[in-house]
PDB file of C-alpha atoms in Angstrom:
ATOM      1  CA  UNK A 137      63.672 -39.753  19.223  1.00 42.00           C
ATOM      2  CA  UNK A 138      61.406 -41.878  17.992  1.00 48.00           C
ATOM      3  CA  UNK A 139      59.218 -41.242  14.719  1.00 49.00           C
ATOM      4  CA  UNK A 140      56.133 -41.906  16.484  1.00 46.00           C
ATOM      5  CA  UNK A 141      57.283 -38.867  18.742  1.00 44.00           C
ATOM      6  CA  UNK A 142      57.830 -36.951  15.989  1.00 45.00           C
ATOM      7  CA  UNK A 143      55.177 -37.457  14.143  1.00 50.00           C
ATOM      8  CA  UNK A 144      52.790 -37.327  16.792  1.00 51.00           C
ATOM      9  CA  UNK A 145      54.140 -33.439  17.447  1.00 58.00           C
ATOM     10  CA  UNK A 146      53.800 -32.429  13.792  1.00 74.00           C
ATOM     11  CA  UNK A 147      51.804 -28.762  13.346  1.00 86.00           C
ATOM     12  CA  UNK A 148      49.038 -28.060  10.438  1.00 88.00           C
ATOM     13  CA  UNK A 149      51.884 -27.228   8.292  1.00 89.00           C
ATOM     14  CA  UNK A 150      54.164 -30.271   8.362  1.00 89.00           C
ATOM     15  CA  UNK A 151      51.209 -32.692   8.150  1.00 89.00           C
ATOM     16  CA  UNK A 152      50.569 -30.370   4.801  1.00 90.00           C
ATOM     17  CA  UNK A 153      54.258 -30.619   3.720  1.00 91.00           C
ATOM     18  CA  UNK A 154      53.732 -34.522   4.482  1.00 92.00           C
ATOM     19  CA  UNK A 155      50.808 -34.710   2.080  1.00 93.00           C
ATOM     20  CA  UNK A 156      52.749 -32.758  -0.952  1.00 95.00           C
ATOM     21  CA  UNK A 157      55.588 -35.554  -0.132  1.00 95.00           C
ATOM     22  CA  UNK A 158      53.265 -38.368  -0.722  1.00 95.00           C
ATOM     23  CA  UNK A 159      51.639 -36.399  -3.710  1.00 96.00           C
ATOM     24  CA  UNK A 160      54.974 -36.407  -5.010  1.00 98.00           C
ATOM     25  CA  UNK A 161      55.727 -40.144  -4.311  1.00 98.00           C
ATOM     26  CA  UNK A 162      52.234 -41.045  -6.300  1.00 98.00           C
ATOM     27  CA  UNK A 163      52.949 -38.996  -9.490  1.00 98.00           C
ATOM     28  CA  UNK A 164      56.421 -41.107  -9.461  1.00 98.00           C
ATOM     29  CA  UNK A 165      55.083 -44.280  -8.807  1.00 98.00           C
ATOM     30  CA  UNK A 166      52.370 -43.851 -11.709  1.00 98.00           C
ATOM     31  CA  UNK A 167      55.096 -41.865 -14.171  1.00 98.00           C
ATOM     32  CA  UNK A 168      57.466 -45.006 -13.649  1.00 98.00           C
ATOM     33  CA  UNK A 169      54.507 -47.124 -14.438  1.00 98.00           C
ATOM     34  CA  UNK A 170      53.172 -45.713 -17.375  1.00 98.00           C
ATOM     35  CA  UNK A 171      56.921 -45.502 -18.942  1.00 98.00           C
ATOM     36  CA  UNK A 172      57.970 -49.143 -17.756  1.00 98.00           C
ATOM     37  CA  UNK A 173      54.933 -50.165 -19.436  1.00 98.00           C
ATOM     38  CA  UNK A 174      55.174 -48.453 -22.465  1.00 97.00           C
ATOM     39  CA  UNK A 175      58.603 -49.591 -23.191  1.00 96.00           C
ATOM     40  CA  UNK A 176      58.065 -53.068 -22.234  1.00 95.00           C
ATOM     41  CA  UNK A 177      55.085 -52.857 -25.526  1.00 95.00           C
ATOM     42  CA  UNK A 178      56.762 -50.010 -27.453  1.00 94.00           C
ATOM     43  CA  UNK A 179      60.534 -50.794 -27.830  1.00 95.00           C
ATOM     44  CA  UNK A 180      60.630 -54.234 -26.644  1.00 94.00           C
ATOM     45  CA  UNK A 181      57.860 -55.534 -28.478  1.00 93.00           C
ATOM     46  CA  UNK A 182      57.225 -58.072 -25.110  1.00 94.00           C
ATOM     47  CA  UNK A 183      53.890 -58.903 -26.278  1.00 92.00           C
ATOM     48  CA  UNK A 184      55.218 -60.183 -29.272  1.00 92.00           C
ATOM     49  CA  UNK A 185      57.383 -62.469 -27.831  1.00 90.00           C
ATOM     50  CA  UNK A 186      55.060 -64.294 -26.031  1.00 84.00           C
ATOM     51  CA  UNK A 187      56.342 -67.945 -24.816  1.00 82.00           C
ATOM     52  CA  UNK A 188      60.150 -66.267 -25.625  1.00 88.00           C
ATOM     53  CA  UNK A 189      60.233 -64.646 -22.369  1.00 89.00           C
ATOM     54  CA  UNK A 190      63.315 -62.150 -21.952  1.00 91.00           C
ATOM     55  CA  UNK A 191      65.499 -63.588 -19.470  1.00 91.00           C
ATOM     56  CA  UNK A 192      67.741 -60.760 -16.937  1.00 92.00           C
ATOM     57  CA  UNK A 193      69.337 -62.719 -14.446  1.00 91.00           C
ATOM     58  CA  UNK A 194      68.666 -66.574 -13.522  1.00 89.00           C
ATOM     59  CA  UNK A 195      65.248 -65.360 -11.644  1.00 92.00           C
ATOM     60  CA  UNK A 196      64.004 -62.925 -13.386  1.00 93.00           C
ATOM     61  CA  UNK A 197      62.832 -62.612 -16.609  1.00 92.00           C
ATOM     62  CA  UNK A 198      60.363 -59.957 -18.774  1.00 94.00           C
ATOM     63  CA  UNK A 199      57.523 -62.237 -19.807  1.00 93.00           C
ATOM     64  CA  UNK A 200      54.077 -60.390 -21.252  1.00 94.00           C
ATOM     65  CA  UNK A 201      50.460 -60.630 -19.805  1.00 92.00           C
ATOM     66  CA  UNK A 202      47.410 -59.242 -20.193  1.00 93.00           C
ATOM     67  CA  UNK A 203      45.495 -59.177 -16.652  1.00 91.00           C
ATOM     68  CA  UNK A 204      41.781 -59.089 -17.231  1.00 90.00           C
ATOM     69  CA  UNK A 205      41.071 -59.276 -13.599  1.00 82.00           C
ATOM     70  CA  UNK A 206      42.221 -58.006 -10.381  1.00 75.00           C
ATOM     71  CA  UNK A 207      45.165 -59.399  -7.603  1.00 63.00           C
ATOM     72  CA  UNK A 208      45.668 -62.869  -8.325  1.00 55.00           C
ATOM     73  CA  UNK A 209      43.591 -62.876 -11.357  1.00 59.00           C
ATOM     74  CA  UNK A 210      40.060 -62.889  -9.471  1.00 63.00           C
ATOM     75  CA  UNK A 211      37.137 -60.847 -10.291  1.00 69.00           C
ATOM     76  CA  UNK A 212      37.801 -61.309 -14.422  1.00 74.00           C
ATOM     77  CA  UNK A 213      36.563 -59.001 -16.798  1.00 78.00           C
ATOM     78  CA  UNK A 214      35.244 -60.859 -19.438  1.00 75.00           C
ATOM     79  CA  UNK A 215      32.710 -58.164 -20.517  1.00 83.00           C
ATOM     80  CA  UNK A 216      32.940 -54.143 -21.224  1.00 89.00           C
ATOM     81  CA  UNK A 217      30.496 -53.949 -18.305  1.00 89.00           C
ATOM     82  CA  UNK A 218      32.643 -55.965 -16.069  1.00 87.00           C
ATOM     83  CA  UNK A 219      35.520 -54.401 -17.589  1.00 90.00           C
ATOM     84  CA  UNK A 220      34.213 -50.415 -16.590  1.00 93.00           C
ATOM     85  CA  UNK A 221      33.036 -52.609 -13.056  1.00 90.00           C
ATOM     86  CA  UNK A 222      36.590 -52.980 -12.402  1.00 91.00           C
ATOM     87  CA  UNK A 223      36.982 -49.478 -13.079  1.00 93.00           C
ATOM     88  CA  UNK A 224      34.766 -48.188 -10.959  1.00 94.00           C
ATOM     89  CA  UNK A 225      35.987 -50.526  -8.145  1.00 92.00           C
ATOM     90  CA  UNK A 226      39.470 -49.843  -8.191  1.00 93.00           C
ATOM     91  CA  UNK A 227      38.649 -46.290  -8.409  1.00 96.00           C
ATOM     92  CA  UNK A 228      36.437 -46.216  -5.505  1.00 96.00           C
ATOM     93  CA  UNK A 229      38.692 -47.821  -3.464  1.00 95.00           C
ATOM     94  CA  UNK A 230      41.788 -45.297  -4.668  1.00 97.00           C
ATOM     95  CA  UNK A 231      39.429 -42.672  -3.450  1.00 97.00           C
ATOM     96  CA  UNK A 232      39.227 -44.119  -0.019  1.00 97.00           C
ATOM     97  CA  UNK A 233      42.824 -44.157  -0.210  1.00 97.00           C
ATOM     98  CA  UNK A 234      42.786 -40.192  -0.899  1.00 97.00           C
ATOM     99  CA  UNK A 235      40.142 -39.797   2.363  1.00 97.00           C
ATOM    100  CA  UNK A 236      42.525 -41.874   4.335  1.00 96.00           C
ATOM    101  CA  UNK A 237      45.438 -39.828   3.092  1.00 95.00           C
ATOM    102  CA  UNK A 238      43.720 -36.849   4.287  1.00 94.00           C
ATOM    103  CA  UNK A 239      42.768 -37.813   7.769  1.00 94.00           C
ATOM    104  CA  UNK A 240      46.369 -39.442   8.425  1.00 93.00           C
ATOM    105  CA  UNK A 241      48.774 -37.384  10.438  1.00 91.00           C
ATOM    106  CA  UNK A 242      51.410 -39.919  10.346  1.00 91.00           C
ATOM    107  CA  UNK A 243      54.046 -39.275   7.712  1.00 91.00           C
ATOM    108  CA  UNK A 244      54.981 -42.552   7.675  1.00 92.00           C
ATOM    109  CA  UNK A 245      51.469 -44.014   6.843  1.00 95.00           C
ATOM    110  CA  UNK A 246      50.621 -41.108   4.446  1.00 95.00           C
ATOM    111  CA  UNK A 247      53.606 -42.252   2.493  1.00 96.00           C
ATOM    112  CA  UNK A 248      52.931 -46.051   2.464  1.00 97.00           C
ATOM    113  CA  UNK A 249      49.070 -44.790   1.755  1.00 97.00           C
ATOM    114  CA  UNK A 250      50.998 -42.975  -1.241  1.00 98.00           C
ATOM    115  CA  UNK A 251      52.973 -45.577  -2.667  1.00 98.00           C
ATOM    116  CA  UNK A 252      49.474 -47.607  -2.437  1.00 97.00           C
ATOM    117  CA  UNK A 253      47.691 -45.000  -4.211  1.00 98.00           C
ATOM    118  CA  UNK A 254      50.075 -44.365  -7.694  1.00 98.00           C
ATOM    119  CA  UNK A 255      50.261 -48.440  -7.916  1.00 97.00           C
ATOM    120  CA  UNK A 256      45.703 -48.326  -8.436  1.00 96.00           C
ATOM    121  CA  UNK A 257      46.318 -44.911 -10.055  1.00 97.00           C
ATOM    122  CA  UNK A 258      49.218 -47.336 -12.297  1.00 97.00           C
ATOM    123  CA  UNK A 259      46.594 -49.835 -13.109  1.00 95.00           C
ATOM    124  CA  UNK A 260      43.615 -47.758 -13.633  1.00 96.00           C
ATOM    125  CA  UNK A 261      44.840 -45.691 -16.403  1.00 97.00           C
ATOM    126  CA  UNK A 262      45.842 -49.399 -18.329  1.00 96.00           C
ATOM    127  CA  UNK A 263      41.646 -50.784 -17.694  1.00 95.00           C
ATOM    128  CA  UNK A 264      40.995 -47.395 -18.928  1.00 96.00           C
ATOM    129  CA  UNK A 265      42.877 -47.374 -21.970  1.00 96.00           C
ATOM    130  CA  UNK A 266      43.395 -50.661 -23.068  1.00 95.00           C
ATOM    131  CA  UNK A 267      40.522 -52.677 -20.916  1.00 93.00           C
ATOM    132  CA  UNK A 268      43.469 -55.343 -19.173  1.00 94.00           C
ATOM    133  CA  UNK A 269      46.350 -54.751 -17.258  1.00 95.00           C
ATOM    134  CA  UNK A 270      50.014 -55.005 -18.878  1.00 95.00           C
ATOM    135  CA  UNK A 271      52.080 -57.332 -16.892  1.00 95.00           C
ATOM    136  CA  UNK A 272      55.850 -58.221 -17.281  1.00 95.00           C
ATOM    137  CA  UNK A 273      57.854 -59.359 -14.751  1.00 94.00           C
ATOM    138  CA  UNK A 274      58.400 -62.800 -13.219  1.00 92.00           C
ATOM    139  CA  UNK A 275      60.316 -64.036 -10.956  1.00 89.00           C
ATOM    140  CA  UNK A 276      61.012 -67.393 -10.831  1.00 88.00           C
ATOM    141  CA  UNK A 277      63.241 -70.331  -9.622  1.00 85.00           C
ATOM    142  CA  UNK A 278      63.977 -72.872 -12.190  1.00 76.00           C
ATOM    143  CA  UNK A 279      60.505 -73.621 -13.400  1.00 76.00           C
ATOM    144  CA  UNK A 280      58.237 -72.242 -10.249  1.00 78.00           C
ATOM    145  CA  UNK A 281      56.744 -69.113 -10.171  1.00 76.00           C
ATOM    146  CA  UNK A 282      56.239 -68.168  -6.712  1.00 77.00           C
ATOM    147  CA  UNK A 283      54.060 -65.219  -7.986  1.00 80.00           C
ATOM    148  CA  UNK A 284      52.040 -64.530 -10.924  1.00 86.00           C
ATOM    149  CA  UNK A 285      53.734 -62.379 -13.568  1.00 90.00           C
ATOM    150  CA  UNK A 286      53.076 -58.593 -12.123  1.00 93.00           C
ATOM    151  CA  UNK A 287      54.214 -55.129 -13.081  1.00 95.00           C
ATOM    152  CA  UNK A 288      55.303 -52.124 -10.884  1.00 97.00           C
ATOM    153  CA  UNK A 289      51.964 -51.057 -10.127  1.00 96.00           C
ATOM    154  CA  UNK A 290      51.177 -54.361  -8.465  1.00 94.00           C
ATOM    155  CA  UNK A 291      54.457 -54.369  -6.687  1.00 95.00           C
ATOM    156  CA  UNK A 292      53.620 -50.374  -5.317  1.00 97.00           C
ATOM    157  CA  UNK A 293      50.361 -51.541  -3.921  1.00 95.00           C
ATOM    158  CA  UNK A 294      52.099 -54.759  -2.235  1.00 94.00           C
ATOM    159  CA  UNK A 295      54.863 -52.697  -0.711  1.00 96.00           C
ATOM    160  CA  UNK A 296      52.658 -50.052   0.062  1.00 97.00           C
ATOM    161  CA  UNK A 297      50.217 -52.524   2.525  1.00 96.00           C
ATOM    162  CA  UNK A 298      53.133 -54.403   3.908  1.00 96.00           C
ATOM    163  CA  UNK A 299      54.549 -50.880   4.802  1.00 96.00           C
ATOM    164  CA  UNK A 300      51.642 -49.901   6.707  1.00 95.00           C
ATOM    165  CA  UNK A 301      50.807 -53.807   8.413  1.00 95.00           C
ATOM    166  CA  UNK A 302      54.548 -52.998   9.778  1.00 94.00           C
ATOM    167  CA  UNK A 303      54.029 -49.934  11.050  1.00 89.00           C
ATOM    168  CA  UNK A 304      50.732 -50.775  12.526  1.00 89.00           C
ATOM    169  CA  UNK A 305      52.350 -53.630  14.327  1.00 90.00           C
ATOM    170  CA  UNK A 306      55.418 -51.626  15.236  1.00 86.00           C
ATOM    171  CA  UNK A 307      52.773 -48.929  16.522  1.00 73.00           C
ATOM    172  CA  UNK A 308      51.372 -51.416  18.483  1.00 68.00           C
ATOM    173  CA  UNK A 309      54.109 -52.863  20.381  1.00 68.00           C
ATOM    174  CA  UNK A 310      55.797 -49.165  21.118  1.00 66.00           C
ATOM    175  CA  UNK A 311      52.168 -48.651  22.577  1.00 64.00           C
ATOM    176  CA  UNK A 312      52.036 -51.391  24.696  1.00 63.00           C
ATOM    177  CA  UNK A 313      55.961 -50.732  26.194  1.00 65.00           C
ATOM    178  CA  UNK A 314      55.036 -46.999  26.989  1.00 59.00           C
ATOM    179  CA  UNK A 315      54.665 -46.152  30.447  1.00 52.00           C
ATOM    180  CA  UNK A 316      51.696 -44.708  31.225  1.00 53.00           C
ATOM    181  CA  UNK A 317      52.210 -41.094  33.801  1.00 55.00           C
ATOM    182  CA  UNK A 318      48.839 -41.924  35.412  1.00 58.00           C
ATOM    183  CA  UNK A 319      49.636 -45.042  36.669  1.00 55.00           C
ATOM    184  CA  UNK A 320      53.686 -45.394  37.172  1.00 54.00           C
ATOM    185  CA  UNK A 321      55.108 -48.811  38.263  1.00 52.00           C
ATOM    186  CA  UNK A 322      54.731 -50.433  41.732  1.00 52.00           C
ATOM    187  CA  UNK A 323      58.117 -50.313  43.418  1.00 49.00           C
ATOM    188  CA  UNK A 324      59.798 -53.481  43.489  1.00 46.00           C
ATOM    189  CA  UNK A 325      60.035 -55.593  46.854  1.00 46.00           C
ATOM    190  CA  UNK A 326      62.945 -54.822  49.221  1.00 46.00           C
ATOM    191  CA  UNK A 327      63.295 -51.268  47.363  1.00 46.00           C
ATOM    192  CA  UNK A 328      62.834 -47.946  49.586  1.00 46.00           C
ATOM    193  CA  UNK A 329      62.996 -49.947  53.143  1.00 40.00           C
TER     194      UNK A 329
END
């Protein structure tokens, strides 16, 4: 059985129990934040190393940043007004994610819309507190950086759209391949004569 059956047959209560999930999956994704974050400064002392990166495997390494801006490094704060801006933004924007979360039925989407959510949540509480984001990890091969250093925040909000572009798409085509009752297909030539 498909999940899009399932889902679409969910009652009050499992659409509720849904919700609690992805209220659970947020608090993680903003607890593993906050700690990754604060033991990348605390114990490791990353932002002291800066231009020593710490390197885990051949294409990865833990490399400090401080992100002023937003995705990709646009809409820099170089100001405390553009700085509390930024707040307000992302927050904004977090709240639609809440409103969305409320309206969805799908559990799928309510997740991804989750994992979305504790990424901003992630980030937010760093503007707040220390006016930048702390970023750390980079992956790289040999001396390209396909990606600008990013933390797990960043990576929850990436995974988190990807997750619901798929299952839009996926939506989509199972749409388009069900039969629909109120029209059912012409019989083929040669059959029933």
């Amino acid at each position: 059985m498909s999940e899009t059956m399932i889902d679409s047959t969910l009652t009050p209560a499992r659409i509720a129990h849904s919700r609690w999930i992805g209220a659970f999956v947020t608090m993680a994704i903003v607890a593993a934040d906050q700690l990754i974050k604060l033991f990348v400064t605390g114990p490791l002392a990353l932002q002291a190393r800066i231009g020593d990166p710490i390197e885990l495997v051949s294409f990865f390494r833990l490399q400090y940043a401080e992100n002023y801006g937003v995705s990709l490094g646009m809409l820099q704060a170089d100001s405390e007004a553009m700085r509390w801006g930024l707040v307000a933004l992302t927050a904004a924007i977090s709240l639609g994610v809440v409103i969305w979360i409320f309206k969805e039925k799908l559990r799928g989407d309510i997740i991804a819309l989750a994992i979305i959510l504790g990424g901003a949540i992630g980030n937010i509480i760093d503007r707040v507190r220390l006016g930048y984001v702390v970023d750390y990890a980079d992956f790289h091969v040999g001396g390209y950086s396909p990606f600008m250093i990013f933390n797990l925040a960043d990576a929850a909000i990436t995974i988190g759209v990807l997750l619901l572009v798929a299952r839009a798409l996926l939506h989509d085509r199972a749409k388009s391949k069900t039969i629909d009752p109120s029209h059912p297909p012409a019989a083929s030539a040669g059959q029933g004569d």
